[in-house]
PDB file of C-alpha atoms in Angstrom:
ATOM      1  CA  UNK A   1      25.826  26.876   3.010  1.00  0.00           C
ATOM      2  CA  UNK A   2      27.811  24.480   1.193  1.00  0.00           C
ATOM      3  CA  UNK A   3      25.166  22.467   0.584  1.00  0.00           C
ATOM      4  CA  UNK A   4      22.930  25.300  -0.794  1.00  0.00           C
ATOM      5  CA  UNK A   5      25.729  25.903  -3.285  1.00  0.00           C
ATOM      6  CA  UNK A   6      26.323  22.475  -4.191  1.00  0.00           C
ATOM      7  CA  UNK A   7      22.259  22.078  -5.064  1.00  0.00           C
ATOM      8  CA  UNK A   8      21.839  25.776  -6.305  1.00  0.00           C
ATOM      9  CA  UNK A   9      19.284  26.551  -3.573  1.00  0.00           C
ATOM     10  CA  UNK A  10      18.585  29.952  -2.652  1.00  0.00           C
ATOM     11  CA  UNK A  11      17.508  29.177   1.077  1.00  0.00           C
ATOM     12  CA  UNK A  12      17.600  26.578   3.577  1.00  0.00           C
ATOM     13  CA  UNK A  13      13.779  25.798   3.558  1.00  0.00           C
ATOM     14  CA  UNK A  14      13.989  24.956  -0.132  1.00  0.00           C
ATOM     15  CA  UNK A  15      16.749  22.935   0.144  1.00  0.00           C
ATOM     16  CA  UNK A  16      15.109  20.830   2.911  1.00  0.00           C
ATOM     17  CA  UNK A  17      12.315  20.415   0.824  1.00  0.00           C
ATOM     18  CA  UNK A  18      13.974  19.446  -2.348  1.00  0.00           C
ATOM     19  CA  UNK A  19      16.306  16.975  -0.809  1.00  0.00           C
ATOM     20  CA  UNK A  20      13.400  15.333   1.059  1.00  0.00           C
ATOM     21  CA  UNK A  21      11.699  14.696  -2.498  1.00  0.00           C
ATOM     22  CA  UNK A  22      14.796  13.297  -3.605  1.00  0.00           C
ATOM     23  CA  UNK A  23      15.024  11.139  -0.916  1.00  0.00           C
ATOM     24  CA  UNK A  24      11.568   9.792  -1.076  1.00  0.00           C
ATOM     25  CA  UNK A  25      11.954   9.326  -4.914  1.00  0.00           C
ATOM     26  CA  UNK A  26      14.787   7.273  -4.508  1.00  0.00           C
ATOM     27  CA  UNK A  27      13.410   4.980  -1.744  1.00  0.00           C
ATOM     28  CA  UNK A  28      10.249   4.384  -4.029  1.00  0.00           C
ATOM     29  CA  UNK A  29      12.695   3.232  -6.801  1.00  0.00           C
ATOM     30  CA  UNK A  30      14.630   1.181  -4.208  1.00  0.00           C
ATOM     31  CA  UNK A  31      17.788   2.992  -4.856  1.00  0.00           C
ATOM     32  CA  UNK A  32      18.729   3.180  -1.482  1.00  0.00           C
ATOM     33  CA  UNK A  33      22.426   4.375  -2.213  1.00  0.00           C
ATOM     34  CA  UNK A  34      21.054   7.320  -3.797  1.00  0.00           C
ATOM     35  CA  UNK A  35      18.578   8.026  -1.161  1.00  0.00           C
ATOM     36  CA  UNK A  36      21.343   7.251   1.524  1.00  0.00           C
ATOM     37  CA  UNK A  37      23.286  10.267  -0.394  1.00  0.00           C
ATOM     38  CA  UNK A  38      20.675  12.749  -0.203  1.00  0.00           C
ATOM     39  CA  UNK A  39      19.399  11.827   3.250  1.00  0.00           C
ATOM     40  CA  UNK A  40      22.811  12.482   4.589  1.00  0.00           C
ATOM     41  CA  UNK A  41      22.782  15.708   3.153  1.00  0.00           C
ATOM     42  CA  UNK A  42      19.673  16.347   4.995  1.00  0.00           C
ATOM     43  CA  UNK A  43      21.190  15.027   8.116  1.00  0.00           C
ATOM     44  CA  UNK A  44      23.996  17.606   7.691  1.00  0.00           C
ATOM     45  CA  UNK A  45      21.557  20.551   7.664  1.00  0.00           C
ATOM     46  CA  UNK A  46      19.404  19.293  10.647  1.00  0.00           C
ATOM     47  CA  UNK A  47      20.957  16.356  12.502  1.00  0.00           C
ATOM     48  CA  UNK A  48      17.724  16.312  14.840  1.00  0.00           C
ATOM     49  CA  UNK A  49      15.212  15.956  12.208  1.00  0.00           C
ATOM     50  CA  UNK A  50      12.986  12.960  13.304  1.00  0.00           C
ATOM     51  CA  UNK A  51      12.170  11.946   9.323  1.00  0.00           C
ATOM     52  CA  UNK A  52      15.875  12.138   8.466  1.00  0.00           C
ATOM     53  CA  UNK A  53      16.991   9.987  11.176  1.00  0.00           C
ATOM     54  CA  UNK A  54      14.265   7.632  10.641  1.00  0.00           C
ATOM     55  CA  UNK A  55      14.813   7.575   6.974  1.00  0.00           C
ATOM     56  CA  UNK A  56      18.643   6.926   7.491  1.00  0.00           C
ATOM     57  CA  UNK A  57      17.464   3.840   9.647  1.00  0.00           C
ATOM     58  CA  UNK A  58      15.202   2.779   6.920  1.00  0.00           C
ATOM     59  CA  UNK A  59      17.831   3.197   4.085  1.00  0.00           C
ATOM     60  CA  UNK A  60      20.448   1.519   6.285  1.00  0.00           C
ATOM     61  CA  UNK A  61      18.502  -1.558   6.841  1.00  0.00           C
ATOM     62  CA  UNK A  62      17.770  -2.134   3.411  1.00  0.00           C
ATOM     63  CA  UNK A  63      21.389  -1.699   2.672  1.00  0.00           C
ATOM     64  CA  UNK A  64      21.995  -4.476   5.417  1.00  0.00           C
ATOM     65  CA  UNK A  65      23.558  -2.188   7.846  1.00  0.00           C
ATOM     66  CA  UNK A  66      21.821  -3.108  10.767  1.00  0.00           C
ATOM     67  CA  UNK A  67      24.626  -1.191  13.217  1.00  0.00           C
ATOM     68  CA  UNK A  68      23.910   2.163  11.414  1.00  0.00           C
ATOM     69  CA  UNK A  69      19.944   1.476  11.038  1.00  0.00           C
ATOM     70  CA  UNK A  70      19.672   0.701  15.045  1.00  0.00           C
ATOM     71  CA  UNK A  71      21.828   3.759  15.933  1.00  0.00           C
ATOM     72  CA  UNK A  72      19.586   5.988  13.832  1.00  0.00           C
ATOM     73  CA  UNK A  73      16.266   4.617  14.586  1.00  0.00           C
ATOM     74  CA  UNK A  74      17.089   4.836  18.446  1.00  0.00           C
ATOM     75  CA  UNK A  75      18.121   8.390  17.590  1.00  0.00           C
ATOM     76  CA  UNK A  76      14.611   9.099  15.688  1.00  0.00           C
ATOM     77  CA  UNK A  77      12.585   7.288  18.367  1.00  0.00           C
ATOM     78  CA  UNK A  78      14.258   9.552  21.138  1.00  0.00           C
ATOM     79  CA  UNK A  79      12.580  12.410  19.245  1.00  0.00           C
ATOM     80  CA  UNK A  80       9.374  10.671  18.400  1.00  0.00           C
ATOM     81  CA  UNK A  81       8.102   7.281  19.651  1.00  0.00           C
ATOM     82  CA  UNK A  82       4.722   7.626  18.655  1.00  0.00           C
ATOM     83  CA  UNK A  83       4.947   7.459  14.631  1.00  0.00           C
ATOM     84  CA  UNK A  84       4.340   3.754  13.212  1.00  0.00           C
ATOM     85  CA  UNK A  85       6.774   3.654  10.508  1.00  0.00           C
ATOM     86  CA  UNK A  86       9.724   4.344  12.781  1.00  0.00           C
ATOM     87  CA  UNK A  87       8.162   1.779  15.266  1.00  0.00           C
ATOM     88  CA  UNK A  88       7.921  -0.942  12.608  1.00  0.00           C
ATOM     89  CA  UNK A  89      11.611  -0.021  11.351  1.00  0.00           C
ATOM     90  CA  UNK A  90      12.766  -0.584  14.841  1.00  0.00           C
ATOM     91  CA  UNK A  91      10.694  -3.992  15.200  1.00  0.00           C
ATOM     92  CA  UNK A  92      12.245  -5.020  11.924  1.00  0.00           C
ATOM     93  CA  UNK A  93      15.925  -4.359  13.390  1.00  0.00           C
ATOM     94  CA  UNK A  94      15.125  -6.268  16.148  1.00  0.00           C
ATOM     95  CA  UNK A  95      13.452  -9.397  14.241  1.00  0.00           C
ATOM     96  CA  UNK A  96      16.895  -9.251  12.380  1.00  0.00           C
ATOM     97  CA  UNK A  97      18.677  -9.739  15.635  1.00  0.00           C
ATOM     98  CA  UNK A  98      15.958 -12.412  16.944  1.00  0.00           C
ATOM     99  CA  UNK A  99      14.750 -10.168  19.625  1.00  0.00           C
ATOM    100  CA  UNK A 100      11.203 -10.784  19.002  1.00  0.00           C
ATOM    101  CA  UNK A 101       9.777  -9.658  22.257  1.00  0.00           C
ATOM    102  CA  UNK A 102      11.372  -6.359  21.880  1.00  0.00           C
ATOM    103  CA  UNK A 103       9.877  -6.174  18.154  1.00  0.00           C
ATOM    104  CA  UNK A 104       6.212  -7.342  19.739  1.00  0.00           C
ATOM    105  CA  UNK A 105       6.190  -4.510  22.291  1.00  0.00           C
ATOM    106  CA  UNK A 106       6.904  -1.914  19.447  1.00  0.00           C
ATOM    107  CA  UNK A 107       4.515  -3.470  17.196  1.00  0.00           C
ATOM    108  CA  UNK A 108       1.674  -3.508  19.742  1.00  0.00           C
ATOM    109  CA  UNK A 109       2.458   0.310  20.420  1.00  0.00           C
ATOM    110  CA  UNK A 110       2.274   0.780  16.703  1.00  0.00           C
ATOM    111  CA  UNK A 111      -0.953  -0.827  16.414  1.00  0.00           C
ATOM    112  CA  UNK A 112      -2.391   1.192  19.395  1.00  0.00           C
ATOM    113  CA  UNK A 113      -1.402   4.461  17.712  1.00  0.00           C
ATOM    114  CA  UNK A 114      -2.778   3.338  14.208  1.00  0.00           C
ATOM    115  CA  UNK A 115      -4.842   0.220  13.747  1.00  0.00           C
ATOM    116  CA  UNK A 116      -4.955   0.670   9.785  1.00  0.00           C
ATOM    117  CA  UNK A 117      -1.276   0.419   9.051  1.00  0.00           C
ATOM    118  CA  UNK A 118      -1.002  -3.140   7.736  1.00  0.00           C
ATOM    119  CA  UNK A 119       2.865  -3.531   8.155  1.00  0.00           C
ATOM    120  CA  UNK A 120       2.484  -3.681  12.000  1.00  0.00           C
ATOM    121  CA  UNK A 121      -0.178  -6.561  11.856  1.00  0.00           C
ATOM    122  CA  UNK A 122       2.216  -8.409   9.310  1.00  0.00           C
ATOM    123  CA  UNK A 123       5.221  -7.812  11.315  1.00  0.00           C
ATOM    124  CA  UNK A 124       3.577  -8.997  14.585  1.00  0.00           C
ATOM    125  CA  UNK A 125       2.138 -11.973  12.876  1.00  0.00           C
ATOM    126  CA  UNK A 126       5.594 -12.578  11.824  1.00  0.00           C
ATOM    127  CA  UNK A 127       7.228 -12.452  15.179  1.00  0.00           C
ATOM    128  CA  UNK A 128       4.408 -14.409  16.844  1.00  0.00           C
ATOM    129  CA  UNK A 129       5.187 -17.004  14.472  1.00  0.00           C
ATOM    130  CA  UNK A 130       8.586 -17.157  14.991  1.00  0.00           C
ATOM    131  CA  UNK A 131       7.871 -17.862  18.795  1.00  0.00           C
ATOM    132  CA  UNK A 132       5.836 -20.562  17.766  1.00  0.00           C
ATOM    133  CA  UNK A 133       2.325 -18.583  18.741  1.00  0.00           C
ATOM    134  CA  UNK A 134       0.813 -19.634  15.484  1.00  0.00           C
ATOM    135  CA  UNK A 135      -2.857 -19.086  16.327  1.00  0.00           C
ATOM    136  CA  UNK A 136      -1.949 -15.387  17.543  1.00  0.00           C
ATOM    137  CA  UNK A 137       0.292 -14.920  14.409  1.00  0.00           C
ATOM    138  CA  UNK A 138      -2.885 -16.253  12.257  1.00  0.00           C
ATOM    139  CA  UNK A 139      -4.982 -13.861  13.959  1.00  0.00           C
ATOM    140  CA  UNK A 140      -2.870 -10.884  12.970  1.00  0.00           C
ATOM    141  CA  UNK A 141      -2.453 -12.003   9.549  1.00  0.00           C
ATOM    142  CA  UNK A 142      -6.346 -12.110   9.420  1.00  0.00           C
ATOM    143  CA  UNK A 143      -6.637  -8.411  10.543  1.00  0.00           C
ATOM    144  CA  UNK A 144      -4.014  -7.487   8.049  1.00  0.00           C
ATOM    145  CA  UNK A 145      -6.078  -8.976   5.299  1.00  0.00           C
ATOM    146  CA  UNK A 146      -9.206  -7.262   6.447  1.00  0.00           C
ATOM    147  CA  UNK A 147      -7.147  -3.983   5.620  1.00  0.00           C
ATOM    148  CA  UNK A 148      -5.954  -5.116   2.117  1.00  0.00           C
ATOM    149  CA  UNK A 149      -7.481  -8.511   0.484  1.00  0.00           C
ATOM    150  CA  UNK A 150      -4.605  -7.926  -1.852  1.00  0.00           C
ATOM    151  CA  UNK A 151      -1.378  -7.440  -0.187  1.00  0.00           C
ATOM    152  CA  UNK A 152       1.292  -9.943  -1.252  1.00  0.00           C
ATOM    153  CA  UNK A 153       2.911 -10.216   2.041  1.00  0.00           C
ATOM    154  CA  UNK A 154      -0.395 -10.793   3.924  1.00  0.00           C
ATOM    155  CA  UNK A 155      -1.569 -13.380   1.393  1.00  0.00           C
ATOM    156  CA  UNK A 156       1.899 -15.227   1.830  1.00  0.00           C
ATOM    157  CA  UNK A 157       1.528 -15.230   5.501  1.00  0.00           C
ATOM    158  CA  UNK A 158      -1.990 -16.564   5.603  1.00  0.00           C
ATOM    159  CA  UNK A 159      -1.115 -19.307   3.052  1.00  0.00           C
ATOM    160  CA  UNK A 160       1.959 -20.277   4.907  1.00  0.00           C
ATOM    161  CA  UNK A 161      -0.024 -21.025   8.370  1.00  0.00           C
ATOM    162  CA  UNK A 162      -2.638 -22.586   6.328  1.00  0.00           C
ATOM    163  CA  UNK A 163      -0.193 -25.031   4.820  1.00  0.00           C
ATOM    164  CA  UNK A 164       1.212 -25.728   8.204  1.00  0.00           C
ATOM    165  CA  UNK A 165      -2.224 -26.783   9.393  1.00  0.00           C
ATOM    166  CA  UNK A 166      -2.811 -29.167   6.335  1.00  0.00           C
ATOM    167  CA  UNK A 167      -5.194 -26.797   4.513  1.00  0.00           C
ATOM    168  CA  UNK A 168      -3.532 -27.107   1.400  1.00  0.00           C
ATOM    169  CA  UNK A 169      -6.535 -26.160  -0.851  1.00  0.00           C
ATOM    170  CA  UNK A 170      -7.154 -22.972   1.361  1.00  0.00           C
ATOM    171  CA  UNK A 171      -3.571 -22.004   1.383  1.00  0.00           C
ATOM    172  CA  UNK A 172      -3.285 -22.257  -2.460  1.00  0.00           C
ATOM    173  CA  UNK A 173      -6.737 -20.258  -2.754  1.00  0.00           C
TER     174      UNK A 173
END
């Protein structure tokens, strides 16, 4: 009720809708402090929301708070473990801890759920690269490239592998 008064919303449904918009808008602006503020309000209204817990994990990850990020992504994945964005957040945390095998498992699951989500291929390729499975990493980067030929991360990843293989002209292209 205090949140409804604080933001001058007439009901809980309106408050949830408007606060979600504020979270997304601030994430899109990379203003993670503001996004965190509004997302914390959402969690006060509904602490069992998958999206709010997932977003708290993503925001915390971007604020370099891995402990909080891990806590909230684990809670989110207990609510819904079949959503690719959440699985990718989990994998990014695992990569930060050098737990590549855990990240690989989550990313392969994410790819089974949605074969068109480019970040899953880029993140999986990164994990495979880190454990020196270069050919398999390159294959995942190529899959990402097929989805979007202009994705900066994909182009950098492919270029890095080509340069490692002394294919400098191709890497530059």
